[in-house]
Coordinates of C-alpha atoms and ligand atoms in Angstrom, one line a residue:
X1 CA -4.3 -2.6 -51.4
X2 CA -7.5 -2.4 -48.8
X3 CA -6.5 -0.7 -45.3
X4 CA -6.6 -3.1 -42.4
X5 CA -9.1 -2.6 -39.8
X6 CA -5.7 -2.6 -37.3
X7 CA -4.2 0.4 -38.9
X8 CA -7.5 2.8 -38.3
X9 CA -6.8 5.3 -35.5
X10 CA -8.3 5.7 -32.5
X11 CA -9.3 9.0 -30.8
X12 CA -9.4 8.3 -26.9
X13 CA -12.1 10.4 -24.7
X14 CA -9.1 12.7 -23.6
X15 CA -8.9 13.7 -27.6
X16 CA -5.5 11.7 -28.1
X17 CA -5.1 9.9 -31.4
X18 CA -3.8 6.7 -31.7
X19 CA -2.6 5.8 -35.1
X20 CA -3.2 2.2 -35.2
X21 CA -5.1 -0.4 -33.3
X22 CA -1.7 -1.9 -32.0
X23 CA -0.7 -1.5 -28.0
X24 CA 2.4 -3.0 -26.8
X25 CA 1.7 -4.2 -23.5
X26 CA 3.3 -3.7 -20.2
X27 CA 6.5 -6.2 -20.0
X28 CA 8.4 -5.4 -16.9
X29 CA 11.9 -4.8 -18.4
X30 CA 13.6 -5.5 -15.0
X31 CA 16.5 -3.1 -16.1
X32 CA 16.7 -0.8 -13.5
X33 CA 19.5 -0.3 -10.6
X34 CA 18.2 0.9 -7.8
X35 CA 15.0 1.8 -9.3
X36 CA 16.4 4.1 -11.7
X37 CA 15.8 4.2 -15.5
X38 CA 18.5 3.9 -18.0
X39 CA 19.5 3.8 -21.5
X40 CA 18.1 0.2 -21.9
X41 CA 15.0 1.6 -21.2
X42 CA 15.6 4.1 -23.9
X43 CA 16.9 1.9 -26.6
X44 CA 14.3 -0.9 -25.9
X45 CA 11.3 1.6 -26.3
X46 CA 13.2 3.4 -29.5
X47 CA 13.1 -0.3 -31.1
X48 CA 9.3 -0.5 -30.3
X49 CA 8.2 3.1 -31.5
X50 CA 10.1 2.4 -34.9
X51 CA 8.4 -1.0 -34.8
X52 CA 5.1 0.7 -35.3
X53 CA 2.6 0.2 -32.6
X54 CA 0.7 2.9 -32.2
X55 CA 0.4 2.6 -28.1
X56 CA 3.0 1.8 -26.3
X57 CA 3.1 0.8 -22.2
X58 CA 6.0 1.1 -19.9
X59 CA 6.7 -2.1 -18.0
X60 CA 5.5 -1.6 -14.4
X61 CA 6.7 1.3 -12.5
X62 CA 6.6 1.5 -9.0
X63 CA 5.4 4.1 -7.0
X64 CA 6.7 3.5 -3.9
X65 CA 10.9 2.2 -3.5
X66 CA 10.1 0.4 -0.6
X67 CA 7.6 -1.9 -2.5
X68 CA 8.8 -3.6 -5.4
X69 CA 7.2 -6.1 -7.8
X70 CA 10.4 -7.8 -9.1
X71 CA 14.0 -7.0 -8.8
X72 CA 14.8 -4.3 -11.2
X73 CA 11.9 -2.5 -11.4
X74 CA 11.9 1.5 -12.2
X75 CA 10.7 3.4 -9.4
X76 CA 9.5 7.0 -9.8
X77 CA 8.7 8.5 -6.3
X78 CA 10.3 12.1 -7.1
X79 CA 12.0 13.8 -10.0
X80 CA 15.4 13.2 -9.4
X81 CA 15.6 11.1 -12.6
X82 CA 13.6 13.5 -14.8
X83 CA 16.6 13.8 -17.2
X84 CA 16.6 10.1 -18.2
X85 CA 12.8 10.1 -18.1
X86 CA 12.5 12.5 -20.8
X87 CA 14.7 10.7 -22.8
X88 CA 13.0 7.8 -22.2
X89 CA 9.3 9.3 -23.1
X90 CA 11.0 10.7 -26.3
X91 CA 12.3 7.7 -27.4
X92 CA 8.8 5.7 -26.8
X93 CA 6.9 8.6 -28.7
X94 CA 9.0 8.7 -31.8
X95 CA 7.4 7.5 -35.0
X96 CA 4.3 9.5 -33.5
X97 CA 3.5 6.6 -31.0
X98 CA 1.8 7.5 -28.0
X99 CA 3.5 6.1 -24.9
X100 CA 2.1 5.4 -21.3
X101 CA 3.6 4.8 -18.2
X102 CA 2.3 2.0 -16.4
X103 CA 2.2 2.7 -12.6
X104 CA 1.8 -0.2 -10.0
X105 CA 1.9 -1.2 -6.1
X106 CA 2.7 -4.9 -5.9
X107 CA 0.9 -5.3 -2.2
X108 CA 1.8 -8.8 -1.0
X109 CA 3.0 -9.7 -4.3
X110 CA 6.7 -8.3 -3.6
X111 CA 9.6 -11.3 -3.3
X112 CA 10.5 -12.2 0.2
X113 CA 13.8 -11.3 -0.9
X114 CA 12.5 -7.7 -1.5
X115 CA 9.9 -6.9 1.3
X116 CA 10.3 -8.4 4.7
X117 CA 6.6 -7.3 5.4
X118 CA 4.7 -6.3 2.6
X119 CA 1.6 -4.3 2.9
X120 CA -2.1 -5.5 1.6
X121 CA -5.9 -4.3 2.1
X122 CA -5.7 -7.4 4.8
X123 CA -2.9 -9.6 6.7
X124 CA -3.7 -12.6 4.4
X125 CA -0.9 -14.7 3.4
X126 CA -0.5 -16.3 -0.2
X127 CA -1.0 -20.5 0.2
X128 CA 0.6 -22.9 -1.8
X129 CA 3.9 -22.7 -3.7
X130 CA 3.8 -19.2 -3.5
X131 CA 3.9 -18.9 0.3
X132 CA 7.6 -19.4 0.0
X133 CA 8.2 -16.5 -2.1
X134 CA 6.2 -14.2 -0.8
X135 CA 6.2 -13.1 2.8
X136 CA 2.9 -12.5 4.6
X137 CA 1.9 -9.1 4.4
X138 CA 0.5 -6.8 7.3
X139 CA -2.9 -4.6 6.7
X140 CA -2.2 -1.3 5.7
X141 CA -3.8 1.6 8.0
X142 CA -6.2 4.2 6.6
X143 CA -3.8 6.7 6.8
X144 CA -1.2 4.4 4.7
X145 CA -4.2 4.3 1.9
X146 CA -4.2 7.8 1.2
X147 CA -0.4 8.3 1.1
X148 CA -0.7 5.7 -1.4
X149 CA -3.4 7.5 -3.1
X150 CA -1.0 10.6 -3.2
X151 CA 2.3 8.6 -4.6
X152 CA 0.3 7.2 -7.4
X153 CA -0.7 10.7 -8.2
X154 CA 2.9 11.9 -7.6
X155 CA 4.0 9.5 -10.1
X156 CA 1.5 10.2 -12.6
X157 CA 2.4 14.1 -12.2
X158 CA 5.7 13.0 -13.1
X159 CA 5.2 10.6 -15.6
X160 CA 3.3 13.9 -17.6
X161 CA 6.3 16.1 -16.9
X162 CA 8.6 14.0 -18.3
X163 CA 6.6 13.7 -21.8
X164 CA 4.9 10.3 -21.0
X165 CA 1.8 10.7 -23.2
X166 CA -0.5 8.7 -20.6
X167 CA -0.4 6.5 -17.6
X168 CA -2.3 3.3 -17.1
X169 CA -3.3 2.2 -13.3
X170 CA -2.1 -1.3 -13.1
X171 CA -5.4 -2.7 -11.4
X172 CA -4.8 -6.6 -12.5
X173 CA -2.7 -9.5 -12.0
X174 CA -3.3 -9.6 -8.0
X175 CA -1.2 -6.6 -7.2
X176 CA -2.5 -4.2 -4.7
X177 CA -5.4 -2.4 -6.7
X178 CA -6.6 -6.0 -7.6
X179 CA -5.9 -7.2 -4.0
X180 CA -8.4 -4.3 -2.7
X181 CA -10.9 -5.6 -5.8
X182 CA -10.8 -9.4 -4.3
X183 CA -13.4 -10.3 -1.6
X184 CA -10.8 -13.2 -1.0
X185 CA -7.3 -10.7 -0.3
X186 CA -9.6 -7.6 1.1
X187 CA -11.3 -8.4 4.1
X188 CA -11.3 -5.0 5.8
X189 CA -14.2 -4.2 8.1
X190 CA -14.0 -0.4 7.3
X191 CA -15.0 1.6 4.2
X192 CA -12.4 0.0 1.7
X193 CA -13.7 -3.3 2.5
X194 CA -16.8 -5.7 2.4
X195 CA -19.3 -4.5 -0.5
X196 CA -18.0 -4.0 -4.2
X197 CA -18.5 -0.2 -3.7
X198 CA -16.3 -0.2 -0.6
X199 CA -13.8 -2.9 -2.7
X200 CA -13.7 -0.4 -5.4
X201 CA -13.0 2.7 -3.3
X202 CA -9.1 2.5 -3.2
X203 CA -9.0 2.2 -7.0
X204 CA -11.7 5.0 -7.5
X205 CA -9.6 7.5 -5.1
X206 CA -6.7 6.8 -7.3
X207 CA -8.1 7.1 -10.5
X208 CA -10.0 10.5 -9.3
X209 CA -6.8 11.9 -7.7
X210 CA -5.1 11.1 -10.6
X211 CA -7.2 12.7 -12.9
X212 CA -7.5 16.0 -10.9
X213 CA -4.1 16.5 -11.0
X214 CA -3.2 16.0 -14.7
X215 CA -6.4 17.3 -16.2
X216 CA -9.1 16.0 -18.6
X217 CA -7.0 15.9 -21.6
X218 CA -4.2 13.6 -20.6
X219 CA -5.2 9.9 -20.9
X220 CA -5.5 8.0 -17.8
X221 CA -6.4 4.0 -18.5
X222 CA -6.3 1.1 -16.4
X223 CA -5.5 -2.7 -16.9
X224 CA -8.1 -4.6 -15.1
X225 CA -9.0 -8.6 -14.7
X226 CA -11.7 -10.0 -15.9
X227 CA -11.5 -12.3 -13.3
X228 CA -8.7 -14.1 -11.0
X229 CA -10.2 -17.6 -11.6
X230 CA -9.9 -17.9 -7.7
X231 CA -12.9 -19.4 -6.0
X232 CA -14.1 -16.6 -3.7
X233 CA -12.0 -13.9 -5.4
X234 CA -12.7 -11.0 -8.1
X235 CA -15.5 -12.1 -10.4
X236 CA -16.5 -11.8 -13.9
X237 CA -19.8 -9.9 -12.6
X238 CA -17.7 -7.9 -10.2
X239 CA -15.2 -7.0 -12.9
X240 CA -18.4 -6.2 -15.0
X241 CA -19.6 -3.4 -12.6
X242 CA -16.0 -2.0 -12.2
X243 CA -16.1 -1.4 -16.0
X244 CA -19.3 0.4 -16.1
X245 CA -18.2 2.2 -13.1
X246 CA -14.8 3.5 -14.0
X247 CA -16.5 4.4 -17.6
X248 CA -18.8 6.5 -16.1
X249 CA -16.0 8.3 -14.2
X250 CA -14.5 8.9 -17.7
X251 CA -11.5 6.9 -17.6
X252 CA -9.7 6.8 -21.3
X253 CA -9.2 3.3 -21.7
X254 CA -9.5 -0.4 -20.3
X255 CA -7.0 -3.1 -20.7
X256 CA -8.6 -6.5 -20.3
X257 CA -6.5 -9.3 -19.0
X258 CA -7.0 -11.8 -16.2
X259 CA -5.4 -14.0 -13.6
X260 CA -2.6 -13.5 -11.0
X261 CA 0.7 -15.5 -9.9
X262 CA -1.5 -18.5 -8.3
X263 CA -3.3 -18.6 -11.7
X264 CA -1.3 -17.3 -14.3
X265 CA -4.4 -17.2 -17.0
X266 CA -2.8 -13.7 -18.2
X267 CA -0.1 -15.4 -20.0
X268 CA -1.5 -19.1 -20.4
X269 CA -5.1 -17.9 -20.7
X270 CA -8.1 -19.4 -19.0
X271 CA -8.5 -23.2 -18.2
X272 CA -11.3 -23.6 -20.8
X273 CA -12.0 -20.8 -23.2
X274 CA -10.5 -19.5 -26.6
X275 CA -7.1 -20.7 -28.0
X276 CA -6.6 -17.0 -29.4
X277 CA -7.4 -13.7 -27.3
X278 CA -7.6 -15.4 -23.8
X279 CA -10.6 -13.1 -22.7
X280 CA -12.4 -12.6 -26.0
X281 CA -15.6 -14.4 -24.5
X282 CA -15.3 -11.2 -21.4
X283 CA -14.8 -8.5 -24.0
X284 CA -17.7 -9.6 -26.3
X285 CA -19.8 -9.5 -22.8
X286 CA -18.7 -6.0 -21.9
X287 CA -18.6 -4.3 -25.2
X288 CA -22.3 -3.3 -25.5
X289 CA -22.0 -1.8 -21.6
X290 CA -19.3 0.8 -22.3
X291 CA -18.3 3.4 -24.7
X292 CA -15.1 3.5 -23.4
X293 CA -12.2 2.0 -25.5
X294 CA -11.4 -1.6 -24.5
X295 CA -7.8 -3.0 -25.3
X296 CA -7.6 -7.0 -25.0
X297 CA -4.7 -8.5 -24.1
X298 CA -3.5 -12.0 -23.9
X299 CA -2.9 -14.8 -26.6
X300 CA -3.0 -12.6 -29.9
X301 CA -0.7 -14.5 -32.5
X302 CA -2.2 -14.7 -35.9
X303 CA -3.2 -11.6 -38.1
X304 CA -6.5 -13.0 -38.7
X305 CA -7.5 -13.1 -34.9
X306 CA -6.3 -9.6 -34.1
X307 CA -8.3 -8.4 -37.2
X308 CA -11.4 -10.3 -36.9
X309 CA -11.6 -9.3 -33.1
X310 CA -11.4 -5.7 -34.6
X311 CA -13.7 -6.1 -36.9
X312 CA -16.3 -7.6 -34.9
X313 CA -15.7 -4.5 -32.6
X314 CA -15.0 -7.1 -29.6
X315 CA -12.2 -4.9 -28.8
X316 CA -10.7 -1.4 -30.2
X317 CA -7.1 -2.2 -29.2
X318 CA -5.2 -5.4 -29.8
X319 CA -2.7 -5.7 -26.9
X320 CA 0.2 -7.5 -27.4
X321 CA 3.4 -8.7 -25.3
X322 CA 5.4 -11.4 -25.8
X323 CA 5.2 -11.7 -29.4
X324 CA 6.3 -7.7 -29.6
X325 CA 9.6 -9.3 -27.2
X326 CA 10.3 -12.0 -30.4
X327 CA 9.2 -9.6 -33.3
X328 CA 9.5 -5.8 -31.9
X329 CA 8.4 -4.8 -35.4
X330 CA 5.3 -6.9 -35.8
X331 CA 2.8 -4.1 -36.1
X332 CA 5.0 -3.0 -39.5
X333 CA 5.3 -6.5 -40.6
X334 CA 1.5 -6.8 -40.3
X335 CA 0.6 -3.7 -42.1
X336 CA 3.2 -4.2 -44.7
X337 CA 2.2 -7.6 -45.3
X338 CA 5.1 -9.7 -44.2
X339 CA 4.3 -11.0 -41.1
X340 CA 4.0 -14.9 -40.4
X341 CA 2.2 -16.0 -37.4
X342 CA 4.5 -17.0 -34.5
X343 CA 4.6 -20.0 -31.9
X344 CA 5.3 -19.0 -28.5
X345 CA 8.0 -20.9 -27.2
X346 CA 7.7 -23.5 -24.6
X347 CA 10.5 -23.0 -22.0
X348 CA 11.5 -26.0 -20.3
X349 CA 14.7 -27.0 -17.9
X350 CA 13.3 -30.8 -18.2
X351 CA 13.5 -31.2 -14.7
X352 CA 9.7 -32.0 -13.6
X353 CA 10.1 -29.8 -10.1
X354 CA 11.1 -26.8 -11.8
X355 CA 9.0 -26.7 -14.7
X356 CA 5.9 -27.5 -12.7
X357 CA 6.2 -25.2 -10.2
X358 CA 8.3 -22.3 -11.5
X359 CA 7.5 -22.7 -15.2
X360 CA 5.8 -18.9 -15.4
X361 CA 8.7 -17.3 -13.7
X362 CA 11.5 -19.1 -16.1
X363 CA 9.0 -18.2 -19.1
X364 CA 9.1 -14.2 -17.9
X365 CA 12.8 -14.6 -17.0
X366 CA 13.3 -15.6 -20.9
X367 CA 11.5 -12.6 -22.2
X368 CA 13.2 -10.5 -20.1
X369 CA 16.6 -11.7 -21.2
X370 CA 15.4 -10.8 -24.5
X371 CA 14.2 -7.5 -23.6
X372 CA 17.6 -7.1 -23.1
X373 CA 19.1 -8.1 -26.1
X374 CA 16.7 -5.8 -27.9
X375 CA 18.4 -3.0 -25.6
X376 CA 21.8 -3.8 -26.7
X377 CA 20.8 -3.7 -30.4
X378 CA 21.0 -7.4 -30.8
X379 CA 18.0 -9.7 -32.3
X380 CA 15.9 -11.6 -29.7
X381 CA 17.0 -15.5 -29.5
X382 CA 14.1 -17.8 -30.0
X383 CA 14.6 -20.9 -27.6
X384 CA 13.0 -23.6 -25.9
X385 CA 16.0 -24.2 -23.2
X386 CA 14.7 -22.6 -19.8
X387 CA 18.4 -23.3 -18.2
X388 CA 19.3 -19.8 -18.6
X389 CA 16.3 -18.2 -17.6
X390 CA 16.1 -20.2 -14.5
X391 CA 19.7 -19.5 -13.8
X392 CA 19.0 -15.9 -14.1
X393 CA 16.4 -16.5 -11.9
X394 CA 18.6 -18.0 -9.1
X395 CA 21.1 -14.9 -9.7
X396 CA 18.5 -12.6 -9.1
X397 CA 16.9 -14.0 -6.2
X398 CA 19.1 -16.2 -4.6
X399 CA 18.3 -20.1 -4.2
X400 CA 17.0 -19.5 -1.1
X401 CA 14.4 -17.0 -2.1
X402 CA 13.0 -19.2 -4.5
X403 CA 13.2 -22.7 -2.3
X404 CA 10.4 -24.0 -0.4
X405 CA 10.7 -23.3 3.5
X406 CA 9.0 -23.7 6.4
X407 CA 6.4 -20.9 6.8
X408 CA 4.9 -19.4 10.0
X409 CA 1.6 -18.4 9.7
Ligands
LIG1 C1 7.9 -10.5 -19.2 C2 6.8 -9.8 -18.8 C3 6.4 -9.1 -18.2 C4 5.1 -8.7 -18.1 N1 5.2 -7.6 -17.1 C5 3.8 -6.9 -17.1 C6 3.6 -5.6 -16.5 O1 4.7 -5.1 -15.8 N2 2.5 -5.3 -16.5 C7 1.7 -5.7 -16.7 O2 0.3 -5.3 -16.9 N3 1.9 -7.1 -17.5 C8 2.6 -7.5 -17.4 N4 3.0 -8.5 -18.2 C9 1.9 -9.3 -18.8 C10 1.7 -8.7 -20.5 O3 1.5 -7.4 -20.5 C11 0.6 -9.8 -21.1 O4 -0.6 -9.3 -20.2 C12 0.8 -10.5 -21.2 O5 1.9 -11.2 -21.6 C13 -0.1 -11.9 -22.5 O6 0.1 -11.1 -23.6 P1 0.5 -12.0 -24.9 O7 0.0 -13.3 -24.7 O8 0.3 -10.9 -25.9 O9 2.1 -11.8 -24.2 C14 4.1 -9.0 -18.4 C15 4.5 -10.3 -19.2 C16 6.0 -10.7 -19.5 C17 6.0 -11.8 -20.5

């Protein structure tokens, strides 16, 4: 049998070898109680490492317990959870998989049930439906920015100590670093705002500080938006320049995604564009501009799409999220010829207001439930019924946390 391109190993600039081209992308597990990882994390990543992917990313791990992206996030700020972090890292590196911790700060994208007054580059509130779920942020001081650079670094150092084989800086999907990159969210007048060079400064400081602390042979990657699809926001041109700059600085891997809560292109794809890998047109634009390995994430379903993207060198790794929840051993199935392309379920409560306004949240809640199934040693359940994931959201946030309210600006 001829070997598939997807089975070929990849060596990162730091020297780490990834045994094949499958990346299990970050998906927030929401299992943690008070920020502590637990046995569910261990079980889930053991299932995934045995599923055959060469590289696994954790769901986003928060660097600051006062700033959570969603309830149930893991927080790593100090060494108190080192024993369970070591177990988690060991489970995710079984079967010769590489296992990186994705590290994140949500900035203003922190539910109002979690953050009374979130922080952001500038005090600019969400508009539209999300104005009801996120509170208006306050702008970070320069001292606080420096403190957050230290916190990102501390989390990365602890990840290394625990046995994770790399870290991924989350600079996509509208979270804090992405907010700094966006001229719409970042209207600072100091050296962190204005020109792209200034808007990139926080990302670069985080990267360089981590690199200095973990050394050249420990992989440090990032997740970046191709664009956030917002008028006046982080554009494709800006994104290309960030890729060039971060490559020049020696980053090991750039994972490409797109969108944010307002424009959930990461899970629905851009409005117009390819049906398969959502951001492949962007990947084609950057492939000759950088030698840094690229991982393309979002929309991969068929083996043909994965193979073609790799054969054409549009990407070096195929990032897969939701299909890895529905079929945790998807990579093994592709490699042993038993994978049949799946369709992602479209979750509906059939209440138009809920489906229109909370659709992406309900879908995420469904995948979180299925990660719970895998962690419990059960098979994930394929379903299109949005009620159970919706009711779970209500349990997590309370009905008032999700409902529209009068917003003071
Ligand atoms: C339940 C859920 C949680 C997610 N959490 C994260 C996260 O913590 N960090 C991140 O970068 N992306 C997160 N994502 C986005 C995925 O990494 C990925 O970009 C997206 O699902 C598109 O890939 P897919 O089409 O293969 O699912 C999440 C997606 C889902 C469904």
